[in-house]
mmCIF file of C-alpha atoms in Angstrom:
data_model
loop_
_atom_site.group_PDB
_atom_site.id
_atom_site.type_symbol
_atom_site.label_atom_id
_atom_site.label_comp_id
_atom_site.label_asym_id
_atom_site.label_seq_id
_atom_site.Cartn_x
_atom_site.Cartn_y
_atom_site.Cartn_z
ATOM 1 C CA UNK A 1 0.000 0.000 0.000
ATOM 2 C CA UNK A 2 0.973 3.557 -0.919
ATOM 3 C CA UNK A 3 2.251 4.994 2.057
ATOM 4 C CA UNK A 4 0.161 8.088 1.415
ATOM 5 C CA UNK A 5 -2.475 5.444 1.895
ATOM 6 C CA UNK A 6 -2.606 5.187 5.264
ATOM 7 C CA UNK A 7 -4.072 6.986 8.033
ATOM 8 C CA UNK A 8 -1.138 7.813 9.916
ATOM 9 C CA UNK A 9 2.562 7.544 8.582
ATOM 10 C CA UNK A 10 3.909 5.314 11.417
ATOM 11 C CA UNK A 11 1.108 2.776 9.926
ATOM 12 C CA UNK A 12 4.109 2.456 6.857
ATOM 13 C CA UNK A 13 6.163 -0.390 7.600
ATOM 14 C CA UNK A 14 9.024 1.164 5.725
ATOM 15 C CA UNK A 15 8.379 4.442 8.103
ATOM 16 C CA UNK A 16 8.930 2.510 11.230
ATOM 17 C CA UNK A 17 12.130 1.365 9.541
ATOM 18 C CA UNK A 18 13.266 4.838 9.170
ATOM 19 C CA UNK A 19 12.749 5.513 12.214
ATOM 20 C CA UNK A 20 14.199 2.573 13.935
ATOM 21 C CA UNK A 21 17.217 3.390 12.114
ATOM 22 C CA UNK A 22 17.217 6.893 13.018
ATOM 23 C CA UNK A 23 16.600 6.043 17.084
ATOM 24 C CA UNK A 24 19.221 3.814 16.895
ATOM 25 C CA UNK A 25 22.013 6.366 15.445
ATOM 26 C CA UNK A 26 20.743 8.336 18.625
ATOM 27 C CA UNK A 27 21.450 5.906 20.773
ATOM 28 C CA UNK A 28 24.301 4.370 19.137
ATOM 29 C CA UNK A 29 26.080 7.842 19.448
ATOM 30 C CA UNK A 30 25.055 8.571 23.105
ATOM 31 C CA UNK A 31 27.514 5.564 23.475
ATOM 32 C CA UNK A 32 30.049 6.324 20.720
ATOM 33 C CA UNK A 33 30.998 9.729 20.854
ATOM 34 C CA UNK A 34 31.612 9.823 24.776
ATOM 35 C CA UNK A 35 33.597 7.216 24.627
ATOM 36 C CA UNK A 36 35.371 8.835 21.295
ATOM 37 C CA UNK A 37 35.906 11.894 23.561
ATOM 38 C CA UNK A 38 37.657 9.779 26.611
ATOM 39 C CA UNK A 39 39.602 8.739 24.165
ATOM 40 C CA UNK A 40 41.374 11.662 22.413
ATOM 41 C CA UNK A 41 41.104 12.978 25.953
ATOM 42 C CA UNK A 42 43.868 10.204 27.346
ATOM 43 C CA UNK A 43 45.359 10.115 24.110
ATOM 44 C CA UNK A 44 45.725 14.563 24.397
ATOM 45 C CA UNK A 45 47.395 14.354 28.124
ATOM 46 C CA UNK A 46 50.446 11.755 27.297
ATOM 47 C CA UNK A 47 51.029 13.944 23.926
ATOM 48 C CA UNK A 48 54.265 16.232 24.286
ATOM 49 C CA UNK A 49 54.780 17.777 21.095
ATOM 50 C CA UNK A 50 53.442 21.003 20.374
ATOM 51 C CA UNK A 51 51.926 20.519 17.153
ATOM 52 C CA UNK A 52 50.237 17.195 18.507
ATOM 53 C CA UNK A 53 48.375 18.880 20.746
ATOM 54 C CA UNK A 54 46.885 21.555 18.042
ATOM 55 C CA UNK A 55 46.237 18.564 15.677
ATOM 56 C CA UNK A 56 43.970 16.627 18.796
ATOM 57 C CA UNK A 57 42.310 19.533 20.204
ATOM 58 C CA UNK A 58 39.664 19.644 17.456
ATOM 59 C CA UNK A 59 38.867 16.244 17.310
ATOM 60 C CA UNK A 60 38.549 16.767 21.077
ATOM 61 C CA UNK A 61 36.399 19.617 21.097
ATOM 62 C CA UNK A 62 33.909 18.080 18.637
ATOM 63 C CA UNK A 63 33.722 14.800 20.212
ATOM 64 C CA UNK A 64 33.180 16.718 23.634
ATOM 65 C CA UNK A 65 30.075 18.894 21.493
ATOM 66 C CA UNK A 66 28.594 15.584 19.792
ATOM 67 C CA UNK A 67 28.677 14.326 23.632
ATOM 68 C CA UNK A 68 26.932 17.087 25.149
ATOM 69 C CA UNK A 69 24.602 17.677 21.901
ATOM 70 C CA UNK A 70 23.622 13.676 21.415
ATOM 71 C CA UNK A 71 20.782 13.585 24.300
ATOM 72 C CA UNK A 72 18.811 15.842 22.562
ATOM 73 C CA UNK A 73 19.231 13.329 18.810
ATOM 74 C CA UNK A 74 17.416 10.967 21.171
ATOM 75 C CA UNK A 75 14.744 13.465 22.183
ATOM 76 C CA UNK A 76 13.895 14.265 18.468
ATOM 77 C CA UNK A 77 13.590 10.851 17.540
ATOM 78 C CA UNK A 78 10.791 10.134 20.072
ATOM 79 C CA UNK A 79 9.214 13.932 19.104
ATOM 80 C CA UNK A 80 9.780 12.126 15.089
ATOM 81 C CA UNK A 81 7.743 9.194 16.424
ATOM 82 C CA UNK A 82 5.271 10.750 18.017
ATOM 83 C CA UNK A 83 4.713 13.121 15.125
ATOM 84 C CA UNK A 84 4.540 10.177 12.764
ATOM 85 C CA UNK A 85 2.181 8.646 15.072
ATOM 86 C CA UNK A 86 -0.311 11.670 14.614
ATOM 87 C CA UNK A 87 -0.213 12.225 11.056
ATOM 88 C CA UNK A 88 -0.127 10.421 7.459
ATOM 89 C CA UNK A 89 2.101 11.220 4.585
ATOM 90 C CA UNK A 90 1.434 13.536 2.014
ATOM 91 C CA UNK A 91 3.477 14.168 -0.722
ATOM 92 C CA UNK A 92 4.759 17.305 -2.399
ATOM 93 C CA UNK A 93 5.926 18.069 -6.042
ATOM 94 C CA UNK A 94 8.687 21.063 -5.848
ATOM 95 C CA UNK A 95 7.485 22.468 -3.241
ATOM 96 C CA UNK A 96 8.510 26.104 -2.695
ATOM 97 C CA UNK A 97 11.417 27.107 -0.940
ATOM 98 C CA UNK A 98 14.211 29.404 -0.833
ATOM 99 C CA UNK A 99 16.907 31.349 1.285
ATOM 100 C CA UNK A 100 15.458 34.323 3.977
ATOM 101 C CA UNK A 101 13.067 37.011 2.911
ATOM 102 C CA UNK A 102 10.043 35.132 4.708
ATOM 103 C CA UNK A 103 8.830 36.307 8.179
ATOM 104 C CA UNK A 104 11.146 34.906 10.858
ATOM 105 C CA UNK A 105 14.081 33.788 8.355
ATOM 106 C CA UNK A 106 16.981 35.407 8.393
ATOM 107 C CA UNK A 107 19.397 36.682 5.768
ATOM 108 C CA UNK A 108 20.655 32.987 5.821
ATOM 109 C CA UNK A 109 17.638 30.914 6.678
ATOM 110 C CA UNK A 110 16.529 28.420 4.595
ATOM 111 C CA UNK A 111 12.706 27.436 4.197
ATOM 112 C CA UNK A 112 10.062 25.007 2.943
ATOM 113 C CA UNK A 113 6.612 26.545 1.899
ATOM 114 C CA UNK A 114 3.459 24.077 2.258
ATOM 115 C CA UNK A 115 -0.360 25.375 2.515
ATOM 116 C CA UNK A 116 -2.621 25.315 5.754
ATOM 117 C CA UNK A 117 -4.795 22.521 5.695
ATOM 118 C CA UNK A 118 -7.341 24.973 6.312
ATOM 119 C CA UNK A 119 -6.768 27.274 3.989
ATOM 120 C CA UNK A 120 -5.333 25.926 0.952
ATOM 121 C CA UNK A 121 -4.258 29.521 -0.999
ATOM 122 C CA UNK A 122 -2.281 30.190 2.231
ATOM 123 C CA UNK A 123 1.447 28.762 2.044
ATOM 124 C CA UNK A 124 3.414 28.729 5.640
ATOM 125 C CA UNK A 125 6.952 28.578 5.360
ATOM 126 C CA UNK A 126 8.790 26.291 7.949
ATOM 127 C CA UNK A 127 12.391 27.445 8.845
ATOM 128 C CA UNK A 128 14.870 24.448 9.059
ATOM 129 C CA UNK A 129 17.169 25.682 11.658
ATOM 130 C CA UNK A 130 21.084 25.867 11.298
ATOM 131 C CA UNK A 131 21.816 22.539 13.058
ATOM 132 C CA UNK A 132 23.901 19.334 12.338
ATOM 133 C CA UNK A 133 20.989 17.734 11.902
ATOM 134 C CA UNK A 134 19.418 19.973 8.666
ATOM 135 C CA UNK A 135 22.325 20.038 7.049
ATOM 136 C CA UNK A 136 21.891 17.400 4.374
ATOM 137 C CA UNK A 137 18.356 19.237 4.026
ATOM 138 C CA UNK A 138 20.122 22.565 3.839
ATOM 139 C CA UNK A 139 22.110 21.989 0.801
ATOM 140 C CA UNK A 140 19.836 20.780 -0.944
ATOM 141 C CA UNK A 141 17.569 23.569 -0.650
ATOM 142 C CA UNK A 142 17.070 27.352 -1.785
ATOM 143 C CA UNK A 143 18.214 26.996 -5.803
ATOM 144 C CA UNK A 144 15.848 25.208 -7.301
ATOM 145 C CA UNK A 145 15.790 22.156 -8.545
ATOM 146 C CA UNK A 146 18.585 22.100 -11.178
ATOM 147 C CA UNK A 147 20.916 20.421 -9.654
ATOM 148 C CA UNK A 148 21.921 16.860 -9.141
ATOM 149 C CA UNK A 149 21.568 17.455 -5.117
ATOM 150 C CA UNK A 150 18.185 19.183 -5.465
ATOM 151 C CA UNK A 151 16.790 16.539 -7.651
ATOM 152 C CA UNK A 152 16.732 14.708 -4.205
ATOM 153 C CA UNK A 153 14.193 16.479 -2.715
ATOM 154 C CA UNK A 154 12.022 17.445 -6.128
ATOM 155 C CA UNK A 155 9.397 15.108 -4.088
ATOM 156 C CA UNK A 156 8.988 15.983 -0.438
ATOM 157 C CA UNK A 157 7.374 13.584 1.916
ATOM 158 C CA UNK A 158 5.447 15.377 4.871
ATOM 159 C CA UNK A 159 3.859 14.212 8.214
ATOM 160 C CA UNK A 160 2.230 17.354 10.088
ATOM 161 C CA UNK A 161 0.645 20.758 10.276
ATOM 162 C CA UNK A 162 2.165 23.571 9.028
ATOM 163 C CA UNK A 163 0.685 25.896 11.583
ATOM 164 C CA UNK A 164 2.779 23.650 13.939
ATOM 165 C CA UNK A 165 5.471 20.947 13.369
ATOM 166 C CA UNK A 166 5.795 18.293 10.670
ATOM 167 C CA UNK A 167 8.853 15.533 10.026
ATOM 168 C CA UNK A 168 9.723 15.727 6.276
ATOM 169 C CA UNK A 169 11.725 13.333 4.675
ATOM 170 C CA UNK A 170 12.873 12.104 1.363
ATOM 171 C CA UNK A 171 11.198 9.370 -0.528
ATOM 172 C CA UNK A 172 11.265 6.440 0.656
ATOM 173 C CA UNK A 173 11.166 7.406 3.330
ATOM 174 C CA UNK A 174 14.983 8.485 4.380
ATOM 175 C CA UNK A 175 16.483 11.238 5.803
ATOM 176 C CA UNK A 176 13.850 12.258 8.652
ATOM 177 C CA UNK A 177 13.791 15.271 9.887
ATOM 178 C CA UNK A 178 11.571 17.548 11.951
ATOM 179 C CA UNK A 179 10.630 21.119 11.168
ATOM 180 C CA UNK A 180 8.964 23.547 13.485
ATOM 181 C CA UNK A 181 6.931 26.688 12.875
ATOM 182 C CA UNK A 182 7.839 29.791 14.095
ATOM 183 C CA UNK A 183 6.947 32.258 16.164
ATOM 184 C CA UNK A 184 7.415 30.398 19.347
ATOM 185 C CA UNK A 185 7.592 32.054 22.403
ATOM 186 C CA UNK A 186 10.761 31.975 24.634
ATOM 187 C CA UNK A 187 9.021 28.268 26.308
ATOM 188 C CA UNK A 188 8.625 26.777 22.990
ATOM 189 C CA UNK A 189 4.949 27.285 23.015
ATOM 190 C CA UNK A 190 3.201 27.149 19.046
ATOM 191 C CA UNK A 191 1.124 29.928 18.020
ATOM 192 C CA UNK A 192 -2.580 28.350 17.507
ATOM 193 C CA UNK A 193 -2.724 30.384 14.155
ATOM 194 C CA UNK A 194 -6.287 30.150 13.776
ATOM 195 C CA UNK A 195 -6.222 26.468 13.957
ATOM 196 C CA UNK A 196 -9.872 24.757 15.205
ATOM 197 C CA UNK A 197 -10.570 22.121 18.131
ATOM 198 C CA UNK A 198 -9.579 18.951 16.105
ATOM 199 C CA UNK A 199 -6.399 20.831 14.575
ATOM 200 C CA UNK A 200 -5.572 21.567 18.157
ATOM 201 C CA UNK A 201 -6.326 18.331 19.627
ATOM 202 C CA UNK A 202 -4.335 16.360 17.019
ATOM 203 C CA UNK A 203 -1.545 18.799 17.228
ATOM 204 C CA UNK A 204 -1.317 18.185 21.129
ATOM 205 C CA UNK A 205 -0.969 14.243 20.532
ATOM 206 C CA UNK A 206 1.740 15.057 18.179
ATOM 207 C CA UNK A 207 3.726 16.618 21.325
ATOM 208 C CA UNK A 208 3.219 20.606 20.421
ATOM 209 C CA UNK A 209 3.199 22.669 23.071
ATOM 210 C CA UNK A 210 0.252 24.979 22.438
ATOM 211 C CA UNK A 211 -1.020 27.962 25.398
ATOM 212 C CA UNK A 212 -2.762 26.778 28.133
ATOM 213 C CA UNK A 213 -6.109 28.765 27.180
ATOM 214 C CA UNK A 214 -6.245 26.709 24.125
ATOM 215 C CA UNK A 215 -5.274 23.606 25.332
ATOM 216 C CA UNK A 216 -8.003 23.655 28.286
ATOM 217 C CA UNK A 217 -10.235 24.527 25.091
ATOM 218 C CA UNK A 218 -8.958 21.189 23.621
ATOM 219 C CA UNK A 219 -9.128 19.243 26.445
ATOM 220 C CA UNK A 220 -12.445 20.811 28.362
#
């Protein structure tokens, strides 16, 4: 079956493959890259020579940032599941995109444009933030589709609301990844955006953080 056939992605036995994959880089590198850093760390304080040092001390720093940053990989594969769990696939033909000059983006920022479910002449662009994780998206995106690398992502696969969060990925899927919408407030809470009850309610089994006077609305 089509995975756009089903009512929720995660129901796509190739999805849950994805994302088994992905949770187990997470977890694979919560092991790894401590363990990486220990390393170059007891390798760094027997090394004598000066220009030793200065060749380690990267590879130390970044293995000390991967350590400190891989907790959170783990959080955004459950927040990937959970996502997946609450929405089905849709598919995209070249959707729009492109580099800043969108509300929130900056001079650098790039974005994907897809329309409100409840409005479908309204396009909301979703800002992929500069991160380790969008960075295959990144390059890919903002020129078009000309190029060999762009060709990639000429179909867009995409589980979510606009108005909120969404994972996108490649076809296939591969290469999941989720995008939020902004503004958030300084807590991470969504801005409801007009969106009705069942929007809301959905949107809040996803995992989106959405202001207590609406959620009570959900909820009540």
């Amino acid at each position: 079956m089509p995975p756009v056939h089903h009512s929720v992605a995660w129901d796509d036995p190739a999805t849950r493959r994805a994302w088994a994959k992905l949770v187990t880089c997470a977890f694979s590198g919560q092991l790894l890259w401590p363990a990486t850093w220990l390393g170059v760390l007891a390798w760094y304080v027997t090394m004598s020579m000066t220009w030793t040092l200065w060749f380690f001390f990267v590879p130390l720093l970044y293995s000390f940032y991967r350590t400190l940053l891989q907790p959170s990989y783990i959080s955004w594969a459950f927040h990937t599941r959970r996502l997946l769990r609450a929405y089905p696939w849709q598919v995209f033909e070249e959707p729009e995109n492109g580099i800043g000059k969108v509300s929130g983006a900056t001079a650098g920022d790039v974005w994907l444009s897809f329309p409100n479910p409840e409005r479908e002449d309204e396009k909301l662009p979703m800002i992929l933030k500069v991160h380790i994780r969008s960075m295959w998206w990144r390059r890919r995106l903002g020129r078009g589709y000309a190029t060999e690398k762009a060709q990639q992502i000429r179909e867009v696969w995409f589980a979510g609301d606009p108005r909120f969060a969404a994972v996108i990925a490649a076809p296939g899927p591969r290469r999941l990844h989720v995008v939020q919408q902004r503004p958030m407030n300084k807590r991470g809470v969504a801005d409801p955006q007009g969106a009705g009850p069942a929007a809301l309610a959905r949107a809040r089994r996803a995992g989106v953080r959405l202001p207590d006077a609406d959620a009570d609305s959900v909820t009540g």
